[in-house]
Tab-separated table of C-alpha atoms and ligand atoms in Angstrom:
chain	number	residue	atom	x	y	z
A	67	UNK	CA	6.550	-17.216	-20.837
A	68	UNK	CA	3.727	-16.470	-22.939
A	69	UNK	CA	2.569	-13.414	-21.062
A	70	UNK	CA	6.352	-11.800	-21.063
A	71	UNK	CA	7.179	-12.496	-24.302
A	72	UNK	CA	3.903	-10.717	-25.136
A	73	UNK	CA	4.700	-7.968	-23.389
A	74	UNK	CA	8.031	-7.755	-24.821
A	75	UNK	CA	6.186	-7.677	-28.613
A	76	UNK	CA	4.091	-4.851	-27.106
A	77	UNK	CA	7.368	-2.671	-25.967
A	78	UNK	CA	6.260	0.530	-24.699
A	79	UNK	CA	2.628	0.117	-24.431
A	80	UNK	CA	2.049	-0.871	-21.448
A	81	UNK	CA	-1.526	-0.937	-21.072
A	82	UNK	CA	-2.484	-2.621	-24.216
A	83	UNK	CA	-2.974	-6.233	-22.887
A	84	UNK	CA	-6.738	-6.751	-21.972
A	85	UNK	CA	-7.854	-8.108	-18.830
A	86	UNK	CA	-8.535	-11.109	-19.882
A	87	UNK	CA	-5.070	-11.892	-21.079
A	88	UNK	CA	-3.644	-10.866	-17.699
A	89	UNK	CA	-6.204	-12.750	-15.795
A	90	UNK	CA	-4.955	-16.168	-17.942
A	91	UNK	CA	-1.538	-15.373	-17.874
A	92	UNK	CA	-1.607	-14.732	-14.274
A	93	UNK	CA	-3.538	-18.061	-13.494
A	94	UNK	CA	-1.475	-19.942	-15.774
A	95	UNK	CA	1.238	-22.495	-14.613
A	96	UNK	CA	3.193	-21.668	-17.778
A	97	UNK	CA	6.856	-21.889	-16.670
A	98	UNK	CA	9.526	-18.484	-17.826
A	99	UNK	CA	12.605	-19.061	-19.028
A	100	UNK	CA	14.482	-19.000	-16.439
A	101	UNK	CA	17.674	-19.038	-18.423
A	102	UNK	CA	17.377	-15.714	-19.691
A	103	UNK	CA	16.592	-14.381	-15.977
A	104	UNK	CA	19.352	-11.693	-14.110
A	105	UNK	CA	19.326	-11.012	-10.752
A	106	UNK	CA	20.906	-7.504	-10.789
A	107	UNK	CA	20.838	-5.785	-7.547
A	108	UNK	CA	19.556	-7.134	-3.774
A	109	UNK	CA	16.680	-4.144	-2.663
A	110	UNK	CA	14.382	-5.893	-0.225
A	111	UNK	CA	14.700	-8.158	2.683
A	112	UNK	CA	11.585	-8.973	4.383
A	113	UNK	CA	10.801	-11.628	6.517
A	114	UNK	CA	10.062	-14.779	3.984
A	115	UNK	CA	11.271	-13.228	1.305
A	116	UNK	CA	14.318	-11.715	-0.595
A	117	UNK	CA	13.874	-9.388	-3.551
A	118	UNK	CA	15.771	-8.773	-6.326
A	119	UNK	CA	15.943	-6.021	-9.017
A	120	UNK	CA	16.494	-8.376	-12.056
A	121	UNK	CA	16.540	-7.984	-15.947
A	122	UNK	CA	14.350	-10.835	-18.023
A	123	UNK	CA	15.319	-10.391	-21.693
A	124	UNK	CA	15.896	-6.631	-21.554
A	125	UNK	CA	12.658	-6.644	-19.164
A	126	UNK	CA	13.171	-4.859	-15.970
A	127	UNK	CA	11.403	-7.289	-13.045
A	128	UNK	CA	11.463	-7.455	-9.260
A	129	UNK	CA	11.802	-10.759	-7.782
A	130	UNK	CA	11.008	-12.461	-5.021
A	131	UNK	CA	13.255	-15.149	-3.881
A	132	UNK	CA	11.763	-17.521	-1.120
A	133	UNK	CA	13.758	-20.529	0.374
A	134	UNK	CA	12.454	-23.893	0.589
A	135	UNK	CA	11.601	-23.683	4.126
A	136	UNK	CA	9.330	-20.856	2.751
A	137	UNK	CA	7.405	-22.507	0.495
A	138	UNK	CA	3.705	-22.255	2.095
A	139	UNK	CA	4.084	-18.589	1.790
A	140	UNK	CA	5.043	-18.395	-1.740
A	141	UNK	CA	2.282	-20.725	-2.419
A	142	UNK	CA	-0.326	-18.805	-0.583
A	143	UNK	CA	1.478	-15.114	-2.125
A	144	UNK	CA	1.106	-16.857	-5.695
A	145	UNK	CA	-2.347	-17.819	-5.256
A	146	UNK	CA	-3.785	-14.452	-3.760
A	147	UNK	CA	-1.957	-12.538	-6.347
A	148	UNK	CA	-3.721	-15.054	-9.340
A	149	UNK	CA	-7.231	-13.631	-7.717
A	150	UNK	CA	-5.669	-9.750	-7.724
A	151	UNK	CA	-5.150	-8.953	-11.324
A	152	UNK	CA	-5.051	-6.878	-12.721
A	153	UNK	CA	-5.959	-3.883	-10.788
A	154	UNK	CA	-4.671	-0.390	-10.748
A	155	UNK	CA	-3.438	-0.244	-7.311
A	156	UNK	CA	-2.271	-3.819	-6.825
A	157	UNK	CA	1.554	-4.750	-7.439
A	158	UNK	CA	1.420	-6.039	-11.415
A	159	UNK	CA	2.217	-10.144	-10.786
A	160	UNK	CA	3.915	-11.281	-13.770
A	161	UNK	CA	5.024	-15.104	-13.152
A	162	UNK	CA	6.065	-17.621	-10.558
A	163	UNK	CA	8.589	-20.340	-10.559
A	164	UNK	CA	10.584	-23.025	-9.073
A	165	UNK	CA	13.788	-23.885	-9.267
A	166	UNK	CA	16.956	-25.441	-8.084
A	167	UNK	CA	19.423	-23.295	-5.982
A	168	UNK	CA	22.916	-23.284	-5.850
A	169	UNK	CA	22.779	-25.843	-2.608
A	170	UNK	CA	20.778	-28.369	-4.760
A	171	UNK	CA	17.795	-27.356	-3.132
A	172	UNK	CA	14.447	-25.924	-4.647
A	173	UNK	CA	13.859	-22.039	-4.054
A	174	UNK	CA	10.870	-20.286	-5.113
A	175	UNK	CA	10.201	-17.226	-7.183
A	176	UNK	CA	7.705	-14.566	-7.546
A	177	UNK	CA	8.260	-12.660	-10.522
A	178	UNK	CA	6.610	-8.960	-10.180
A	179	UNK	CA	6.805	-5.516	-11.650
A	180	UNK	CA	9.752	-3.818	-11.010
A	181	UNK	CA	8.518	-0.004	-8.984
A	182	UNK	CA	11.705	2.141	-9.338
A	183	UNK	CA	10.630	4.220	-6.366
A	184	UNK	CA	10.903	1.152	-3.631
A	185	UNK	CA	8.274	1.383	-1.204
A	186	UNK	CA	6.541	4.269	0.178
A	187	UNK	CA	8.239	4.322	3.679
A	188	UNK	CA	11.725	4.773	1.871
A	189	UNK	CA	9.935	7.334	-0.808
A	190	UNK	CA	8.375	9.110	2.109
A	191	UNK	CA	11.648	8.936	4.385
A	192	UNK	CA	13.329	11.264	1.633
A	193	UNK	CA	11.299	12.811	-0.154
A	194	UNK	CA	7.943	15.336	1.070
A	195	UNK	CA	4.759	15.627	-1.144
A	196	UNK	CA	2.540	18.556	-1.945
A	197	UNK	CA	-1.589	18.110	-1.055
A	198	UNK	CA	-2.727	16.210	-4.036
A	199	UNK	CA	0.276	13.998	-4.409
A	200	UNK	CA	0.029	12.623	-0.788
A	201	UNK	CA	-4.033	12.663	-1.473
A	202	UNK	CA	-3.271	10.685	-4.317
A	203	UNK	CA	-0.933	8.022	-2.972
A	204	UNK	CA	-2.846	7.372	0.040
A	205	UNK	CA	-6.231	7.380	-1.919
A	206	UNK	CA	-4.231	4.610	-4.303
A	207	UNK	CA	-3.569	2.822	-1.584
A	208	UNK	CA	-6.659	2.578	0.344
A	209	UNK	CA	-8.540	2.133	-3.428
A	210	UNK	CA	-5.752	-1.678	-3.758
A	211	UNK	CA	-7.332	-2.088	-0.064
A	212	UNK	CA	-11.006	-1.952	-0.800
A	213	UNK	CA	-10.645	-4.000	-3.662
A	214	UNK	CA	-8.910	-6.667	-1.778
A	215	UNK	CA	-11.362	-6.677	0.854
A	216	UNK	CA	-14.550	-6.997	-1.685
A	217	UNK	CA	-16.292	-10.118	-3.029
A	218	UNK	CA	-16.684	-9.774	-6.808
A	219	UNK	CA	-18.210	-12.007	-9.539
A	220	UNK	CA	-16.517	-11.195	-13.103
A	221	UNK	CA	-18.421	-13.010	-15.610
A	222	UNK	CA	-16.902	-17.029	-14.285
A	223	UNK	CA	-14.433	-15.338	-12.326
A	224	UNK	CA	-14.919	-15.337	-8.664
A	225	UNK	CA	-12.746	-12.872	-6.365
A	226	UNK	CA	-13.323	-13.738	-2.439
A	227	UNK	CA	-12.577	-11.264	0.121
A	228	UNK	CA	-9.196	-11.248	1.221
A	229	UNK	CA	-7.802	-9.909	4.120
A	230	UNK	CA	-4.023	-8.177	3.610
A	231	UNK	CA	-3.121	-8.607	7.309
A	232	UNK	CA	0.337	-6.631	6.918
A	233	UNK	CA	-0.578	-3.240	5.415
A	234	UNK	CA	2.789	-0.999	6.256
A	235	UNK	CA	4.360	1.533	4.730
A	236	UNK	CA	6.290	-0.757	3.836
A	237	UNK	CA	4.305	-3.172	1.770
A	238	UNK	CA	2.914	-0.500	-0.506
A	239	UNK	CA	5.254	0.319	-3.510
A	240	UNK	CA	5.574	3.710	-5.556
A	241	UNK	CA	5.546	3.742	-9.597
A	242	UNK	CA	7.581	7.013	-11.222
A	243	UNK	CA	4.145	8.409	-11.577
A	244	UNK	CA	4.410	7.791	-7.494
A	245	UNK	CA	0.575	6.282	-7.811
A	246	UNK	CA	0.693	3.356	-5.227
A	247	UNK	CA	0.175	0.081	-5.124
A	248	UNK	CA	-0.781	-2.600	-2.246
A	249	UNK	CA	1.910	-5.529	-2.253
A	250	UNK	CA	3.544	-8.479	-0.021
A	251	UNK	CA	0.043	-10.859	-0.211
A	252	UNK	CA	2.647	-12.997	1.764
A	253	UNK	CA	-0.097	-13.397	5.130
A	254	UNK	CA	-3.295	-12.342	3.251
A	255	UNK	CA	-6.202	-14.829	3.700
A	256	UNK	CA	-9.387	-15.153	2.230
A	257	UNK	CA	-12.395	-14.546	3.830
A	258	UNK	CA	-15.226	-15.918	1.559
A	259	UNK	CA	-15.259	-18.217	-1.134
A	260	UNK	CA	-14.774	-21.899	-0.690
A	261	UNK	CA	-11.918	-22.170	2.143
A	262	UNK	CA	-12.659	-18.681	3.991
A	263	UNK	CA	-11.268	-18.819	7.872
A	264	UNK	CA	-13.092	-20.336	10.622
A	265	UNK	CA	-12.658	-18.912	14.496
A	266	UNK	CA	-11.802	-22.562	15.588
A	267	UNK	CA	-9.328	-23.491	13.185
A	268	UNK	CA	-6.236	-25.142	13.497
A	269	UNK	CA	-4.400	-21.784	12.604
A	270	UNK	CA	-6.535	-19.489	14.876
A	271	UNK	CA	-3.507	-18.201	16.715
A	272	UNK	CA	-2.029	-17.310	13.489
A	273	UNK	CA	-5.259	-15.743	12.585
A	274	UNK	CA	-4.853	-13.417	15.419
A	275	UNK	CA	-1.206	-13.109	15.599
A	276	UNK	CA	0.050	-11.773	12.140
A	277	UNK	CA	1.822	-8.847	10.618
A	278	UNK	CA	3.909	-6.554	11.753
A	279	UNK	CA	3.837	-5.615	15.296
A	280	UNK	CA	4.532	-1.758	15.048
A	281	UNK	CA	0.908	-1.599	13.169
A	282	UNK	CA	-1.119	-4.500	14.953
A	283	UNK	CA	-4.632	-3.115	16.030
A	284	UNK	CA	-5.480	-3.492	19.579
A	285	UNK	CA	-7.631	-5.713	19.666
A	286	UNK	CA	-4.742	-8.190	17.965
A	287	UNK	CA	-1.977	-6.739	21.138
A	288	UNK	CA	-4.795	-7.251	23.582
A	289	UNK	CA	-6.406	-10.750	22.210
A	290	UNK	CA	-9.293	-9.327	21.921
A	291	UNK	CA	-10.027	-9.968	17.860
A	292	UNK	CA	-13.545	-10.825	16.972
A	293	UNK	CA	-13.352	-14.501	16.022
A	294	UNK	CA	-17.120	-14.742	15.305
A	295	UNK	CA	-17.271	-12.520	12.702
A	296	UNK	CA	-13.795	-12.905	11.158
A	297	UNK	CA	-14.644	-11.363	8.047
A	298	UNK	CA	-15.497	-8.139	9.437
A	299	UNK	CA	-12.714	-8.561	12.358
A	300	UNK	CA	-9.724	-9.026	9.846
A	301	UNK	CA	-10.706	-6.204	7.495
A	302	UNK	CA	-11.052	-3.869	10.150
A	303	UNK	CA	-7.456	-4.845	11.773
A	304	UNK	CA	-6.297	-3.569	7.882
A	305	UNK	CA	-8.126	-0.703	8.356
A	306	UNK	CA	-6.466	0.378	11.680
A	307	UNK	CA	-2.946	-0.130	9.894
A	308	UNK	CA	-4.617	2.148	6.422
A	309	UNK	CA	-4.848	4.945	9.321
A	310	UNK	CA	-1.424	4.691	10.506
A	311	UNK	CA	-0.077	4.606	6.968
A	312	UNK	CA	-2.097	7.821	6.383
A	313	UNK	CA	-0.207	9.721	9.627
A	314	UNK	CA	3.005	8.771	7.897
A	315	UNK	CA	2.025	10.367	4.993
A	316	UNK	CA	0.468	12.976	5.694
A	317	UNK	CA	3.127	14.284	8.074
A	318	UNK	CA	5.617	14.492	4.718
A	319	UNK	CA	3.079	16.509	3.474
A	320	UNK	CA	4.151	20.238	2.359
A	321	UNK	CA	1.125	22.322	2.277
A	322	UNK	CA	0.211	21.013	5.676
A	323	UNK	CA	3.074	22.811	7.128
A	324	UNK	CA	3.077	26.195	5.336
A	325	UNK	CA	6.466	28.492	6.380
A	326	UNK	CA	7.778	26.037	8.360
A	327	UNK	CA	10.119	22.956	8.060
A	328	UNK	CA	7.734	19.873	7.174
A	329	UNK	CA	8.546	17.424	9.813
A	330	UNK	CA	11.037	14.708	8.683
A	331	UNK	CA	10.113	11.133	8.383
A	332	UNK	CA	8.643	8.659	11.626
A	333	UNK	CA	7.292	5.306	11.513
A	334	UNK	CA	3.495	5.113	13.601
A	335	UNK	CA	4.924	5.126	17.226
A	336	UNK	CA	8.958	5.673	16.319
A	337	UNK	CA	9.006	8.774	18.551
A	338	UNK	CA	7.319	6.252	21.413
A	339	UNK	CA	8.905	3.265	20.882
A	340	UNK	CA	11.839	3.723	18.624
A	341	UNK	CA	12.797	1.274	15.924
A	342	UNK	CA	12.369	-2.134	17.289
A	343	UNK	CA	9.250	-2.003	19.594
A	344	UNK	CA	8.380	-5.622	21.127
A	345	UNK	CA	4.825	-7.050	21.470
A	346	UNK	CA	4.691	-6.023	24.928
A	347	UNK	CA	5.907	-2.716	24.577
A	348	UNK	CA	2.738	-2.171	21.671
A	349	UNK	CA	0.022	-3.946	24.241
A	350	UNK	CA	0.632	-1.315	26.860
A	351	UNK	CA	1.114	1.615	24.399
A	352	UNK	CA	-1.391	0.721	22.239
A	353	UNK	CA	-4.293	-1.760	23.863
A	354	UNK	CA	-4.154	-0.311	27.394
A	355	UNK	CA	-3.455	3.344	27.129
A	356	UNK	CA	-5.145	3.531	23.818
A	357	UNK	CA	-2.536	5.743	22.861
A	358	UNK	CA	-1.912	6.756	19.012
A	359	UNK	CA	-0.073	8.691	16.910
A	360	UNK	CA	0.397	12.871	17.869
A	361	UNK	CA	-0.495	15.086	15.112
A	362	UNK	CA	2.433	17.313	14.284
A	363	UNK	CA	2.847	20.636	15.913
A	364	UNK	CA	2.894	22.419	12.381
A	365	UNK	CA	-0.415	21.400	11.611
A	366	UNK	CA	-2.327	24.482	13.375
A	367	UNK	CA	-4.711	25.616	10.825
A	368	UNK	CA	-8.095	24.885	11.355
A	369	UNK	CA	-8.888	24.526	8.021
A	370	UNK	CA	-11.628	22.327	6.652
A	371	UNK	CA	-9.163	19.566	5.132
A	372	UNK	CA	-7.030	19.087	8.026
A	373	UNK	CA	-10.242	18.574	10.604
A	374	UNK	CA	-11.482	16.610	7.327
A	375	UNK	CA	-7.820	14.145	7.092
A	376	UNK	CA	-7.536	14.124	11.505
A	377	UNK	CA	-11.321	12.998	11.820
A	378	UNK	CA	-10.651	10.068	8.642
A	379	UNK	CA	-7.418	9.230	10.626
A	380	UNK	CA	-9.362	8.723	13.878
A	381	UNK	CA	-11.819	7.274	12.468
A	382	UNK	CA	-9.649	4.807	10.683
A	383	UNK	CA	-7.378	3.514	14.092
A	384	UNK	CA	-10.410	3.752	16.437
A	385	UNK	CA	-9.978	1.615	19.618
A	386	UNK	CA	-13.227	-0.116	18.638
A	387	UNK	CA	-12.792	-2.036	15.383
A	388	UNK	CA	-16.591	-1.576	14.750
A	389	UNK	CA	-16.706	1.760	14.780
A	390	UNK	CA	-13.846	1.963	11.993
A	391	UNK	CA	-14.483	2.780	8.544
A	392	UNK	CA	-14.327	0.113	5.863
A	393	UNK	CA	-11.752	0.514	3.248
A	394	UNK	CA	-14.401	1.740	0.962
A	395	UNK	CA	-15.450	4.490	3.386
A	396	UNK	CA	-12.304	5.515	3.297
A	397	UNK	CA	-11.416	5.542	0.039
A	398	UNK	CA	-14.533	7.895	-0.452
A	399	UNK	CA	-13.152	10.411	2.107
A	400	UNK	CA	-9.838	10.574	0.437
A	401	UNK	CA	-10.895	10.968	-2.676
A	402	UNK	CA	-13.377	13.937	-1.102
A	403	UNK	CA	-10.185	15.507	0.410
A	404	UNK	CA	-8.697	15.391	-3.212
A	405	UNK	CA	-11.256	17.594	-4.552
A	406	UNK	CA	-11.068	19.852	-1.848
A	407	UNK	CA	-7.850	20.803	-2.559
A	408	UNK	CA	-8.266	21.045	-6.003
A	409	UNK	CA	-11.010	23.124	-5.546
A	410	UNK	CA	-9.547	25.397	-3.348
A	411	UNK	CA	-6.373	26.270	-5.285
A	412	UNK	CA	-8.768	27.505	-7.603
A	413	UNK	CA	-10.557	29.096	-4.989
A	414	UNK	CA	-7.301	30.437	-3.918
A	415	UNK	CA	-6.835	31.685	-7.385
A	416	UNK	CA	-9.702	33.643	-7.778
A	417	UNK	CA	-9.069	35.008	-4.525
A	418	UNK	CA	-5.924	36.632	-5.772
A	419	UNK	CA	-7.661	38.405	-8.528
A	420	UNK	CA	-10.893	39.553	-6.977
A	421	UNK	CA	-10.069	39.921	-3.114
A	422	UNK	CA	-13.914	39.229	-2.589
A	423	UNK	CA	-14.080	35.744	-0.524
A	424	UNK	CA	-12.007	35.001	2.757
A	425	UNK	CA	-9.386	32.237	1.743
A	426	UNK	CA	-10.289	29.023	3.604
A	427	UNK	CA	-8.212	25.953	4.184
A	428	UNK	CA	-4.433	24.682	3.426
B	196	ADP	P1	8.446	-9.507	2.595
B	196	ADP	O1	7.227	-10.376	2.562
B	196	ADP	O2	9.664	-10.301	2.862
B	196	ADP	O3	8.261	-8.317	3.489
B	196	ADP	P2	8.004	-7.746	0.332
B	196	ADP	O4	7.211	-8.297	-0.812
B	196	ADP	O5	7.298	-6.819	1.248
B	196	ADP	O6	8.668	-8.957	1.112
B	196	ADP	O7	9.300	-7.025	-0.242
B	196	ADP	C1	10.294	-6.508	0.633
B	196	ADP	C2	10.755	-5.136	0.159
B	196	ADP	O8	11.316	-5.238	-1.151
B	196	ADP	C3	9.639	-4.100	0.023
B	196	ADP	O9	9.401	-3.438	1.237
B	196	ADP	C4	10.200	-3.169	-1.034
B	196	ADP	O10	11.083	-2.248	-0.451
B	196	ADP	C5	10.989	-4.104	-1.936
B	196	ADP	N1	10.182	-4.540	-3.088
B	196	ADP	C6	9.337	-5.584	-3.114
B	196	ADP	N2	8.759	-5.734	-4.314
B	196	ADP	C7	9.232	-4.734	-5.092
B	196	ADP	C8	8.999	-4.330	-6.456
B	196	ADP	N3	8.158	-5.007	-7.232
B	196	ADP	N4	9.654	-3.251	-6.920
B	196	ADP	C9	10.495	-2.567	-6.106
B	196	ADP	N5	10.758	-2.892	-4.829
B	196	ADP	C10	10.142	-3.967	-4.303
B	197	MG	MG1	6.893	-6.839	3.218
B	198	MG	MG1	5.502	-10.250	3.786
């Protein structure tokens, strides 16, 4: 309650809160009023969760509305998202509640940011992007992802490695800037710190067997995942996903598809597999004919950025896990494919005016 009502004093400036007061608030127990809380408008249904567009004294919030049967994942998505903030490219957490439903029983609630532009599969489904926007998003996106998967030491705070183990289009969200950010920590896990996972465990089925099937690596379809070194295992099974995501994107991408109609919208493996593909369907597709995603037909130019973005895909959904990038990696060769571009449209520029250089890429 503390934390909103402080941002409400704070109005328009949004970034004026320090760290530290995010890092408190969001570790805090302290209970919002729940009174004062709206839920306006139903926009996500995912598969523990509901989420609401709702209105907190004047506030625009997104909620996230688990059931009681639900409660271990809003416990675990509460706790991962205490270690998060605040960080650029992770989903702002604002609170998280309990209360009692209509049916007398509890239900759970993760109060979040509200992102106006939904989540980048439905921003990408209507909308294309030029070079530096797509650059941008993805490079957001992969920058939430190397963050997540780092062990930090701030001062007395500790950060473990955590695993995502559901990156999808759909679990990344768009602000009106349409910078990114990672979200749904629903099935993350940490990997160091005091209660990191074990090959062995209890759960080691559900180590292996998590997410969303259309983006599982593999080595996850084939049963195959490297429980010895899980740490390394589980980042690189996010990693795989990162390159799908980047296909997706990249495919709504303008420039990439100069005089001709930018290809429209396809989930990794919709042409394939179509909307609903099952486990098994994924195994042979995926694990035994190590297929993956076609690069469009539009993108024909052999220009320095696209080799530079096909080679960074590749490299990202590689059939072995080792030989993947880390999220870091990646984020370095995205933000190197920024600059590029950047650099060539001045290139480009100067080209116009002095007709002395060849014009090279996009
Ligand atoms: P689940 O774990 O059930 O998949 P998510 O946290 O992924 O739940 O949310 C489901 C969907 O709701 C997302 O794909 C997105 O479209 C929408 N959504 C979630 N959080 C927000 C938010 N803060 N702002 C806007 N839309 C959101
Ligand atoms: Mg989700
Ligand atoms: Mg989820």
């Amino acid at each position: 309650a503390l934390f909103l009502g402080y941002r409400m004093m704070k109005g328009k400036q949004k970034h004026s809160l320090s760290a530290l007061d995010v890092m408190e608030a969001a570790n805090s127990d302290a209970a919002v009023d729940l009174d004062h809380l709206k839920l306006l408008e139903l926009i996500g249904r995912g598969r523990y969760g509901t989420v609401f567009r709702g209105c907190l004294n004047d506030r625009c919030v997104a909620v996230k509305l688990f059931s009681s049967t639900n409660r271990l994942n809003f416990c675990s998505e509460r706790s991962i998202y205490s270690l998060l903030q605040p960080h650029d490219n992770i989903a702002r957490f604002l609170s998280a509640d309990e209360r009692t439903a209509a049916d007398g029983r509890p239900e759970f609630l993760i109060l979040m940011e509200y992102y106006p532009l939904g989540c980048l599969s439905r921003y990408l489904s209507v909308h294309t992007v030029d070079w530096s926007t797509c650059c941008r998003m993805t490079h957001g996106v992969t920058r939430g992802l190397a963050f997540l998967h780092t062990e930090l030491y701030r001062g007395d705070q500790y950060k473990p490695a955590v695993a995502h183990r559901d990156v999808t289009s759909r679990n990344v969200l768009v602000r009106a800037d349409r910078s990114c950010v990672l979200a749904d920590f629903g099935l993350s896990m940490r990997l160091t710190g005091s209660r990191p996972c074990r090959p062995g465990d209890d759960d080691t089925v559900s180590i292996s067997e998590v997410g969303t099937v259309r983006y599982m690596a593999p080595e996850v379809l084939g049963g195959a995942l490297n429980l010895r070194d899980c740490e390394s295992a589980l980042k690189q099974v996010d990693v795989y996903a990162l390159g799908l995501l980047y296909w997706e994107s990249f495919r709504r991408c303008s420039h990439l598809s100069p005089g001709e109609a930018v290809p429209e919208y396809q989930l990794a493996f919709q042409a394939e597999l179509g909307n609903h593909p099952s486990f098994e369907e994924m195994q042979i597709l995926v694990a035994r004919e190590k297929f993956r995603p076609r690069f469009p037909e539009t993108w024909k130019e052999n220009s320095l950025a696209l080799r530079s973005l096909k080679e960074t895909m590749e490299d990202c959904w590689d059939q072995d896990a080792e030989a993947r990038l880390t999220a870091q990696c990646a984020e370095e060769r995205l933000w190197d494919l920024t600059l590029l571009t950047t650099h060539n449209h001045r290139y480009t520029h100067t080209h116009t005016h002095t007709h002395t250089q060849p014009q090279e890429d996009l």
